[in-house]
Amino acid sequence: MATASAAASRQKFEVSTSRPDSTRISSGEKKRGQTFPLIGAKEQADIFPSYTALSKPPSDAPFTPLRRPEFYTPLSGELNSSMLGNYRVWERDRLVDLVPEGLGGDIPKDITMISSLTTPVGLMFRQCAYEAMLSLEAEETAGEIRRRGFLIDGPKGSGKSCVLANLVIWARERGWLVIYEPRARRYMKEISEIRRSPSGLFIQAAPTRQFLETLSVFNREMLGEIPVDMRVYGKSALDGYPHSQAVRRFDRMIEKAVELELRRSAGGEEEDEEEEDEEEEEEDNGFDPDQPIPAEGITRRWRRSKKVFERSLKRRQEVESSVAASKERVRLWHEFRSDVELPSLRDRLPNPKSLWEICEFGMDHEAFAVQSAYELFQQLKRQTKFPLMIAVDDWSDLFHVSQFLSIVYDSTQFDGWIPAYHLTMPRLLCRWDGGQFKRGVKVCATSWYSNNPRDFRPELHGIRKDEVVQVPNFSPHEFATYVAYMQRKRVIKNFPLGKLEYFRMMCGGNGQDARRLLGTFY
């Protein structure tokens, strides 16, 4: 019995070591247990262009032209259509020299993801940027730039800022004078001191001074070679408003002063007339009809009637001489208008020799920074010495409300928030005025980081359809180059060959979504 019970207990607690049914393993465990083939030289040559194969592992060695992979576009020589979809790579120091203002959009995020601090960084050379370069190059060769500019538009994360940065670098490498603002939305979101001017604008002195400092890093020598056109110099007020229109803000005050002066000049005559009326009343009060009128009284009454006649005649002449009164009003108006003096850059800097002196004065005197920036742009509209490009990123954000509050807008549709175009810096950059530059264009890029593009209508800003450049998402070739670049920079590792088309389908070829997916999984 003992042996039988022991055998039964052994059978009861016996653990099976056989492999369980595969259907009991979760799908997640199955996926984690699978191994995918890695991209090698042979597989990469099959799916990528032949020149994207990486023969050697990436290293942090100094970048030299001899070791440059073939999917990098050479920086020397003319750009052509065979380079489309490739990367233009610069040393970091060289890129800082070309764009000291920084880069806009998500380009800084892409650079931050690169672990090495010495490896060169690149920007993809796309077809829309190449077409814009050809158009500008043709007009530069002709000696006259007739095009007003380009508006770079497209879906969020499609690479609009990259296209704009390519145009800026291309123009500066060709010797253009480029005014580049990569983050225009910062003027409506970053905390700074603002002051309301009589014109109703809000002066941003400190941000404007920073703008002038950044602008002068690359353009100092060219600004020093451009002379000042004194015909348009000094016509901007302290807030950038035209001086002639800013003076009109004091018209009501001048009108009240003129009326007060006219009343004051006519007050003495009225007092004399009142005194004469009082004397006549006293004489009338002393008259008794029952008493005989003496000879002196008759003479006095005759004189009084004569004065009344002369007074009425004088009043009639004053009414008939309204032209003389109008002339007096105009004279007083001109006299008081000439007494109105607004702070002007021309009083502090009467004879600047070049545009650099205007820019330097604005940097040294923060109170005149806004006026210096507006004067600088007015002078750039007249200059013909250098081809000019005004490049603004986040341009569409300049038409929304800012993060500043004012009681003036409490009962308006803005609900207390100040519109961005009522701030001096956004107002300077938001105008589509490329046609006013004699030898310049304006290139702007939209941004849909925090706003919806469905209500944006470029035609309301005077932009024609042929001036809008649509930036699409990555094509299959561009997406393959983008993945190869990220792997070359060690942003992603061990990317499976069979997942290339799958990830392009998941992100739709969008660069922002691709960076998020690839950075998360690989």
Coordinates of C-alpha atoms in Angstrom, one line a residue:
M1 CA 0.0 0.0 0.0
A2 CA 2.8 2.4 0.8
T3 CA 4.5 1.9 -2.5
A4 CA 1.2 2.4 -4.3
S5 CA 0.4 5.7 -2.5
A6 CA 3.9 6.9 -3.2
A7 CA 3.6 6.1 -6.9
A8 CA 0.2 7.9 -7.0
S9 CA 1.7 11.1 -5.4
R10 CA 4.6 11.0 -7.9
Q11 CA 2.1 10.9 -10.8
K12 CA 0.0 13.7 -9.3
F13 CA 2.9 16.2 -8.9
E14 CA 4.8 15.3 -12.1
V15 CA 5.5 18.4 -14.2
S16 CA 5.4 18.1 -17.9
T17 CA 8.5 19.4 -19.7
S18 CA 7.1 19.3 -23.2
R19 CA 6.9 22.5 -25.2
P20 CA 3.4 24.2 -24.9
D21 CA 1.2 24.8 -27.9
S22 CA 2.3 27.7 -30.0
T23 CA -1.2 29.1 -30.0
R24 CA -0.9 30.0 -26.3
I25 CA 1.9 32.5 -27.0
S26 CA 0.7 36.1 -27.4
S27 CA 1.2 37.8 -30.7
G28 CA 3.5 40.4 -29.1
E29 CA 5.8 37.7 -27.9
K30 CA 5.9 36.2 -31.3
K31 CA 6.9 39.5 -32.9
R32 CA 9.6 40.1 -30.3
G33 CA 10.9 36.6 -30.9
Q34 CA 11.3 37.1 -34.7
T35 CA 14.5 38.3 -36.2
F36 CA 14.6 40.4 -39.3
P37 CA 17.4 40.7 -41.8
L38 CA 19.5 43.8 -41.5
I39 CA 20.3 46.2 -44.3
G40 CA 23.6 45.2 -45.8
A41 CA 25.5 46.4 -48.8
K42 CA 23.9 44.0 -51.1
E43 CA 20.3 44.6 -49.9
Q44 CA 20.8 48.3 -49.8
A45 CA 22.0 48.3 -53.4
D46 CA 18.8 46.5 -54.4
I47 CA 16.2 48.8 -52.8
F48 CA 18.2 52.1 -52.5
P49 CA 20.0 53.8 -55.4
S50 CA 23.4 52.3 -56.0
Y51 CA 25.2 55.3 -54.7
T52 CA 23.6 55.1 -51.2
A53 CA 25.5 52.0 -50.2
L54 CA 27.7 52.5 -47.1
S55 CA 30.9 50.7 -47.7
K56 CA 32.3 51.7 -44.3
P57 CA 30.7 52.1 -40.9
P58 CA 30.1 55.8 -39.9
S59 CA 32.8 57.4 -37.8
D60 CA 33.4 60.8 -36.2
A61 CA 36.5 61.4 -38.4
P62 CA 36.9 64.8 -39.9
F63 CA 34.7 65.3 -43.0
T64 CA 36.7 65.3 -46.2
P65 CA 35.5 65.4 -49.8
L66 CA 37.3 62.1 -50.6
R67 CA 35.3 60.2 -48.1
R68 CA 32.0 61.8 -48.9
P69 CA 29.3 59.2 -49.7
E70 CA 27.7 59.6 -53.1
F71 CA 24.2 60.4 -51.9
Y72 CA 25.7 63.7 -50.6
T73 CA 25.5 66.5 -53.2
P74 CA 28.8 68.2 -53.8
L75 CA 28.9 71.7 -52.5
S76 CA 31.1 72.9 -55.4
G77 CA 29.8 73.3 -58.9
E78 CA 26.4 74.1 -60.3
L79 CA 23.3 72.4 -59.0
N80 CA 21.4 70.2 -61.5
S81 CA 18.4 67.9 -61.6
S82 CA 20.5 64.8 -61.0
M83 CA 21.1 66.0 -57.5
L84 CA 17.4 66.1 -56.5
G85 CA 16.6 64.1 -53.5
N86 CA 20.1 64.1 -52.2
Y87 CA 21.6 65.8 -49.2
R88 CA 23.8 68.9 -49.3
V89 CA 26.2 68.6 -46.3
W90 CA 28.1 71.4 -44.6
E91 CA 30.6 71.4 -41.7
R92 CA 28.9 72.8 -38.6
D93 CA 31.1 75.8 -38.4
R94 CA 30.5 76.6 -42.1
L95 CA 26.7 76.3 -41.6
V96 CA 26.8 78.7 -38.6
D97 CA 28.7 81.2 -40.7
L98 CA 26.1 80.9 -43.5
V99 CA 23.0 81.1 -41.3
P100 CA 24.0 82.8 -38.0
E101 CA 20.3 83.5 -37.4
G102 CA 19.7 79.8 -36.9
L103 CA 17.4 77.4 -38.8
G104 CA 13.6 77.3 -38.6
G105 CA 11.0 74.6 -38.3
D106 CA 12.0 71.2 -37.1
I107 CA 15.6 71.3 -38.5
P108 CA 17.1 72.0 -35.1
K109 CA 15.4 68.9 -33.8
D110 CA 16.9 66.8 -36.6
I111 CA 20.3 68.2 -35.7
T112 CA 19.8 67.6 -32.0
M113 CA 19.1 63.9 -32.6
I114 CA 22.6 63.4 -34.1
S115 CA 24.7 62.1 -31.2
S116 CA 28.0 63.3 -32.6
L117 CA 28.9 67.0 -32.1
T118 CA 31.4 67.1 -34.9
T119 CA 29.8 65.3 -37.8
P120 CA 28.6 67.5 -40.7
V121 CA 24.9 68.1 -41.1
G122 CA 22.9 68.3 -44.2
L123 CA 19.7 69.6 -45.8
M124 CA 17.8 67.7 -48.5
F125 CA 17.9 69.3 -51.9
R126 CA 14.3 69.1 -53.3
Q127 CA 12.7 69.8 -56.6
C128 CA 10.6 72.8 -55.5
A129 CA 13.8 74.5 -54.1
Y130 CA 15.6 73.8 -57.4
E131 CA 12.8 75.4 -59.5
A132 CA 12.8 78.5 -57.3
M133 CA 16.6 78.8 -57.6
L134 CA 16.4 78.5 -61.4
S135 CA 13.8 81.3 -61.5
L136 CA 15.8 83.6 -59.3
E137 CA 19.0 82.8 -61.2
A138 CA 17.4 83.7 -64.5
E139 CA 16.2 87.1 -63.2
E140 CA 19.6 87.7 -61.6
T141 CA 21.3 87.1 -64.9
A142 CA 18.9 89.5 -66.7
G143 CA 20.0 92.2 -64.2
E144 CA 16.4 93.0 -63.0
I145 CA 14.3 91.1 -60.6
R146 CA 10.6 91.4 -61.5
R147 CA 9.2 88.6 -59.5
R148 CA 7.7 89.7 -56.2
G149 CA 8.6 86.5 -54.4
F150 CA 7.5 83.0 -53.3
L151 CA 5.1 81.7 -50.6
I152 CA 6.3 78.2 -49.6
D153 CA 3.2 76.3 -48.4
G154 CA 2.5 72.6 -47.8
P155 CA 1.3 70.1 -45.1
K156 CA 2.7 70.2 -41.6
G157 CA 6.1 68.5 -41.5
S158 CA 6.6 68.4 -45.3
G159 CA 9.9 70.3 -45.2
K160 CA 8.9 73.9 -45.9
S161 CA 11.6 75.3 -43.6
C162 CA 14.2 73.1 -45.2
V163 CA 13.3 74.5 -48.6
L164 CA 13.5 78.1 -47.3
A165 CA 16.9 77.4 -45.7
N166 CA 18.2 76.0 -49.0
L167 CA 17.2 79.1 -50.8
V168 CA 18.8 81.3 -48.1
I169 CA 22.1 79.4 -48.2
W170 CA 22.1 79.4 -52.0
A171 CA 21.5 83.1 -52.2
R172 CA 24.3 83.9 -49.7
E173 CA 26.7 81.7 -51.5
R174 CA 26.1 83.7 -54.6
G175 CA 26.7 87.0 -52.9
W176 CA 23.1 88.1 -52.2
L177 CA 22.1 90.4 -49.4
V178 CA 19.7 88.2 -47.3
I179 CA 17.5 89.3 -44.4
Y180 CA 16.5 86.0 -42.8
E181 CA 14.1 85.5 -39.9
P182 CA 13.7 81.8 -39.1
R183 CA 11.3 82.1 -36.1
A184 CA 8.9 84.9 -36.8
R185 CA 6.4 83.6 -34.2
R186 CA 8.7 84.4 -31.4
Y187 CA 7.8 88.1 -31.6
M188 CA 4.2 87.3 -30.7
K189 CA 4.9 84.6 -28.0
E190 CA 8.1 85.4 -26.2
I191 CA 7.8 87.7 -23.1
S192 CA 9.1 91.2 -23.7
E193 CA 8.3 94.8 -22.8
I194 CA 5.8 96.5 -25.1
R195 CA 4.6 100.2 -25.1
R196 CA 1.6 101.6 -26.9
S197 CA 2.3 104.5 -29.2
P198 CA -0.2 107.3 -30.2
S199 CA -0.7 105.5 -33.5
G200 CA -2.2 102.5 -31.7
L201 CA 0.8 100.2 -32.4
F202 CA 2.8 98.4 -29.7
I203 CA 6.5 99.1 -29.7
Q204 CA 8.9 96.1 -29.3
A205 CA 12.2 97.8 -28.6
A206 CA 14.3 94.9 -27.2
P207 CA 13.3 92.2 -29.7
T208 CA 13.9 94.7 -32.6
R209 CA 17.4 95.4 -31.3
Q210 CA 18.1 91.7 -31.2
F211 CA 16.8 91.4 -34.8
L212 CA 19.2 94.1 -35.9
E213 CA 22.1 92.5 -34.1
T214 CA 21.5 89.1 -35.7
L215 CA 20.9 90.7 -39.1
S216 CA 24.3 92.5 -39.0
V217 CA 26.4 89.4 -38.3
F218 CA 26.5 88.2 -42.0
N219 CA 25.4 91.4 -43.8
R220 CA 27.7 94.0 -42.1
E221 CA 30.1 94.5 -45.0
M222 CA 27.3 94.8 -47.6
L223 CA 25.3 97.2 -45.5
G224 CA 28.4 99.4 -45.2
E225 CA 28.6 99.6 -49.0
I226 CA 25.0 100.8 -49.6
P227 CA 24.6 104.6 -49.5
V228 CA 21.6 106.2 -47.8
D229 CA 18.9 107.8 -50.0
M230 CA 18.2 111.0 -48.1
R231 CA 14.9 111.5 -50.1
V232 CA 13.2 108.8 -48.0
Y233 CA 15.3 108.9 -44.9
G234 CA 13.7 110.1 -41.7
K235 CA 10.1 109.6 -42.8
S236 CA 9.3 106.9 -40.2
A237 CA 8.0 107.7 -36.7
L238 CA 9.3 106.1 -33.5
D239 CA 6.9 103.1 -33.9
G240 CA 7.6 102.7 -37.6
Y241 CA 4.4 104.4 -38.7
P242 CA 4.9 107.0 -41.5
H243 CA 5.8 110.3 -40.0
S244 CA 3.2 112.3 -42.0
Q245 CA 0.4 110.0 -40.8
A246 CA 1.7 109.9 -37.2
V247 CA 1.4 113.6 -37.0
R248 CA -2.3 113.4 -37.9
R249 CA -3.0 111.6 -34.7
F250 CA -2.7 115.0 -33.0
D251 CA -5.2 116.7 -35.3
R252 CA -8.0 116.6 -32.6
M253 CA -5.7 118.2 -30.1
I254 CA -4.6 120.9 -32.6
E255 CA -8.3 121.6 -33.5
K256 CA -9.2 122.2 -29.9
A257 CA -6.2 124.5 -29.5
V258 CA -7.2 126.5 -32.6
E259 CA -10.8 126.9 -31.3
L260 CA -9.5 128.0 -27.9
E261 CA -7.2 130.6 -29.5
L262 CA -10.0 131.9 -31.7
R263 CA -12.3 132.3 -28.7
R264 CA -9.6 134.0 -26.8
S265 CA -8.9 136.5 -29.6
A266 CA -12.6 137.2 -29.9
G267 CA -13.1 137.5 -26.1
G268 CA -11.8 141.1 -25.8
E269 CA -14.2 142.4 -28.4
E270 CA -17.1 140.7 -26.8
E271 CA -16.1 142.2 -23.4
D272 CA -16.0 145.7 -24.9
E273 CA -19.4 145.2 -26.5
E274 CA -20.8 144.0 -23.1
E275 CA -19.5 147.1 -21.4
E276 CA -21.1 149.3 -24.0
D277 CA -24.4 147.5 -23.6
E278 CA -24.2 148.0 -19.9
E279 CA -23.6 151.7 -20.3
E280 CA -26.6 151.9 -22.7
E281 CA -28.8 150.1 -20.2
E282 CA -27.8 152.5 -17.5
E283 CA -28.6 155.4 -19.7
D284 CA -31.9 153.8 -20.6
N285 CA -32.7 153.2 -16.9
G286 CA -32.1 156.9 -16.2
F287 CA -34.6 158.1 -18.9
D288 CA -37.9 159.4 -17.8
P289 CA -40.5 159.9 -20.6
D290 CA -42.5 162.5 -18.5
Q291 CA -39.6 164.8 -18.2
P292 CA -38.4 166.9 -21.1
I293 CA -35.3 165.7 -22.8
P294 CA -32.3 168.1 -22.4
A295 CA -30.0 168.9 -25.2
E296 CA -27.2 166.8 -23.7
G297 CA -29.5 163.8 -23.7
I298 CA -30.4 164.1 -27.3
T299 CA -26.7 164.3 -28.2
R300 CA -25.9 161.2 -26.1
R301 CA -28.8 159.2 -27.7
W302 CA -27.6 160.2 -31.1
R303 CA -24.1 159.0 -30.4
R304 CA -25.5 155.7 -29.0
S305 CA -27.6 155.1 -32.0
K306 CA -24.5 155.8 -34.2
K307 CA -22.5 153.2 -32.2
V308 CA -25.3 150.6 -32.6
F309 CA -25.3 151.3 -36.4
E310 CA -21.5 151.0 -36.6
R311 CA -21.5 147.8 -34.6
S312 CA -24.1 146.2 -36.8
L313 CA -22.3 147.3 -39.8
K314 CA -19.1 145.8 -38.4
R315 CA -20.8 142.5 -37.7
R316 CA -22.1 142.4 -41.2
Q317 CA -18.7 142.9 -42.5
E318 CA -17.3 140.1 -40.3
V319 CA -19.9 137.8 -41.6
E320 CA -19.2 138.7 -45.2
S321 CA -15.4 138.3 -44.6
S322 CA -15.5 134.6 -43.7
V323 CA -12.6 134.0 -46.0
A324 CA -10.4 136.1 -43.8
A325 CA -11.6 134.1 -40.8
S326 CA -10.8 130.9 -42.6
K327 CA -7.3 132.2 -43.4
E328 CA -6.8 133.0 -39.7
R329 CA -7.9 129.4 -38.8
V330 CA -5.5 127.9 -41.3
R331 CA -2.6 130.1 -40.1
L332 CA -3.2 129.0 -36.5
W333 CA -3.5 125.4 -37.6
H334 CA -0.2 125.5 -39.4
E335 CA 1.5 127.3 -36.5
F336 CA 0.3 124.7 -34.0
R337 CA 1.1 121.8 -36.4
S338 CA 4.7 123.0 -36.7
D339 CA 5.0 123.0 -32.9
V340 CA 4.2 119.3 -32.8
E341 CA 7.6 117.5 -32.8
L342 CA 7.9 113.7 -32.7
P343 CA 11.2 111.9 -31.8
S344 CA 12.9 111.3 -35.1
L345 CA 16.0 109.4 -36.1
R346 CA 16.9 112.2 -38.4
D347 CA 17.4 114.6 -35.5
R348 CA 19.8 112.2 -33.7
L349 CA 21.5 110.9 -36.8
P350 CA 21.2 113.7 -39.4
N351 CA 23.7 112.5 -42.1
P352 CA 24.3 108.7 -42.2
K353 CA 26.7 107.6 -44.9
S354 CA 25.6 104.0 -45.2
L355 CA 22.9 101.6 -44.0
W356 CA 25.3 100.1 -41.5
E357 CA 25.3 103.4 -39.6
I358 CA 21.5 103.3 -39.3
C359 CA 21.6 99.7 -38.1
E360 CA 24.4 100.4 -35.7
F361 CA 22.5 103.4 -34.2
G362 CA 19.5 101.2 -33.6
M363 CA 21.6 98.6 -31.8
D364 CA 23.3 101.2 -29.6
H365 CA 20.0 103.1 -28.8
E366 CA 17.2 100.7 -28.0
A367 CA 14.6 103.4 -28.0
F368 CA 15.2 104.0 -31.7
A369 CA 15.6 100.3 -32.6
V370 CA 12.1 100.0 -34.2
Q371 CA 12.5 103.3 -36.1
S372 CA 16.0 102.1 -37.4
A373 CA 14.5 98.8 -38.6
Y374 CA 11.8 100.5 -40.5
E375 CA 14.2 103.0 -42.0
L376 CA 16.5 100.2 -43.0
F377 CA 13.7 98.4 -44.9
Q378 CA 12.7 101.6 -46.6
Q379 CA 16.3 102.1 -47.8
L380 CA 16.5 98.5 -49.0
K381 CA 13.5 99.1 -51.2
R382 CA 15.6 101.8 -53.1
Q383 CA 19.0 100.1 -53.3
T384 CA 20.1 98.4 -56.5
K385 CA 23.7 97.5 -55.5
F386 CA 23.1 93.9 -54.4
P387 CA 20.4 91.4 -55.2
L388 CA 18.2 91.2 -52.1
M389 CA 16.1 88.4 -50.5
I390 CA 13.8 88.9 -47.5
A391 CA 13.2 85.4 -46.0
V392 CA 10.6 84.9 -43.3
D393 CA 9.7 81.6 -41.7
D394 CA 6.4 81.1 -39.7
W395 CA 4.9 83.8 -41.9
S396 CA 1.3 82.6 -41.5
D397 CA 1.5 83.0 -37.7
L398 CA 1.8 86.7 -38.0
F399 CA -1.9 87.1 -38.8
H400 CA -3.2 85.6 -35.5
V401 CA -3.5 87.0 -32.0
S402 CA -0.4 87.2 -29.9
Q403 CA 0.2 86.2 -26.3
F404 CA 0.0 89.9 -25.1
L405 CA -3.1 91.3 -23.5
S406 CA -4.5 94.8 -23.7
I407 CA -7.7 96.4 -22.3
V408 CA -8.2 98.1 -25.6
Y409 CA -9.2 94.8 -27.2
D410 CA -11.5 93.6 -24.4
S411 CA -14.8 94.3 -26.2
T412 CA -13.5 93.1 -29.6
Q413 CA -13.5 89.8 -31.4
F414 CA -9.9 89.3 -30.1
D415 CA -11.2 89.0 -26.5
G416 CA -8.4 91.1 -25.0
W417 CA -5.5 89.5 -27.0
I418 CA -3.4 91.9 -29.1
P419 CA -3.4 91.0 -32.8
A420 CA 0.2 90.1 -33.9
Y421 CA 0.1 92.7 -36.8
H422 CA -0.5 95.5 -34.2
L423 CA 3.0 94.7 -32.8
T424 CA 5.8 96.6 -34.6
M425 CA 8.0 93.6 -35.6
P426 CA 5.3 91.3 -36.9
R427 CA 3.9 94.4 -38.7
L428 CA 7.2 94.9 -40.4
L429 CA 7.5 91.3 -41.6
C430 CA 3.9 90.4 -42.5
R431 CA 3.6 92.6 -45.5
W432 CA 3.7 91.0 -48.9
D433 CA 5.7 93.9 -50.4
G434 CA 8.3 92.1 -52.5
G435 CA 7.2 94.2 -55.5
Q436 CA 8.3 97.4 -53.8
F437 CA 12.0 96.3 -53.8
K438 CA 13.8 97.5 -56.9
R439 CA 16.2 94.6 -56.9
G440 CA 14.8 92.1 -54.4
V441 CA 12.3 89.4 -53.6
K442 CA 10.4 88.2 -50.6
V443 CA 10.3 84.5 -49.8
C444 CA 8.0 83.4 -46.9
A445 CA 7.2 79.9 -45.5
T446 CA 4.0 79.1 -43.7
S447 CA 3.8 77.2 -40.5
W448 CA 0.9 75.0 -39.2
Y449 CA 2.5 74.1 -35.9
S450 CA -0.3 75.7 -33.8
N451 CA -2.8 76.9 -36.3
N452 CA -5.2 75.3 -38.8
P453 CA -4.5 75.9 -42.5
R454 CA -8.2 75.6 -43.6
D455 CA -8.9 79.3 -43.0
F456 CA -5.7 80.5 -44.7
R457 CA -6.3 82.2 -48.1
P458 CA -3.2 83.6 -49.7
E459 CA -5.2 85.7 -52.3
L460 CA -6.5 87.9 -49.4
H461 CA -2.9 89.1 -48.9
G462 CA -2.4 89.9 -52.6
I463 CA -0.5 86.6 -53.4
R464 CA -1.1 85.2 -56.9
K465 CA -1.4 81.5 -57.6
D466 CA 1.9 81.4 -59.5
E467 CA 3.7 82.8 -56.5
V468 CA 2.7 79.8 -54.2
V469 CA 5.2 76.9 -54.1
Q470 CA 3.6 73.7 -52.8
V471 CA 6.0 71.4 -50.9
P472 CA 4.8 67.8 -51.1
N473 CA 5.7 64.9 -48.7
F474 CA 8.7 62.7 -49.5
S475 CA 8.7 60.7 -52.6
P476 CA 9.9 57.0 -52.4
H477 CA 13.4 58.1 -53.5
E478 CA 13.5 61.0 -51.0
F479 CA 12.2 58.9 -48.2
A480 CA 14.9 56.2 -48.9
T481 CA 17.5 58.9 -48.8
Y482 CA 16.1 60.3 -45.6
V483 CA 16.3 56.9 -43.9
A484 CA 19.9 56.4 -45.2
Y485 CA 20.9 59.8 -43.9
M486 CA 19.5 59.1 -40.4
Q487 CA 21.2 55.7 -40.4
R488 CA 24.5 57.3 -41.6
K489 CA 24.3 59.8 -38.7
R490 CA 23.4 57.0 -36.2
V491 CA 20.1 58.5 -35.4
I492 CA 18.5 55.0 -36.1
K493 CA 20.1 51.6 -35.9
N494 CA 19.4 48.2 -37.3
F495 CA 16.5 49.3 -39.6
P496 CA 15.0 46.3 -41.3
L497 CA 15.0 46.1 -45.0
G498 CA 11.5 44.9 -45.4
K499 CA 10.0 47.7 -43.3
L500 CA 11.0 50.6 -45.6
E501 CA 7.8 50.7 -47.7
Y502 CA 5.7 49.9 -44.6
F503 CA 7.0 52.9 -42.6
R504 CA 6.6 55.2 -45.6
M505 CA 3.0 54.0 -45.8
M506 CA 2.5 54.6 -42.1
C507 CA 3.8 58.2 -42.2
G508 CA 2.6 59.1 -45.7
G509 CA 6.1 60.3 -46.6
N510 CA 5.8 63.1 -44.0
G511 CA 9.2 64.0 -42.5
Q512 CA 7.9 64.9 -39.1
D513 CA 5.9 61.7 -38.7
A514 CA 8.8 59.6 -40.1
R515 CA 11.2 61.1 -37.5
R516 CA 8.8 60.3 -34.7
L517 CA 8.2 56.7 -35.8
L518 CA 11.8 55.9 -36.7
G519 CA 13.1 57.5 -33.5
T520 CA 10.7 55.6 -31.4
F521 CA 11.2 52.1 -32.8
Y522 CA 14.8 52.2 -34.0

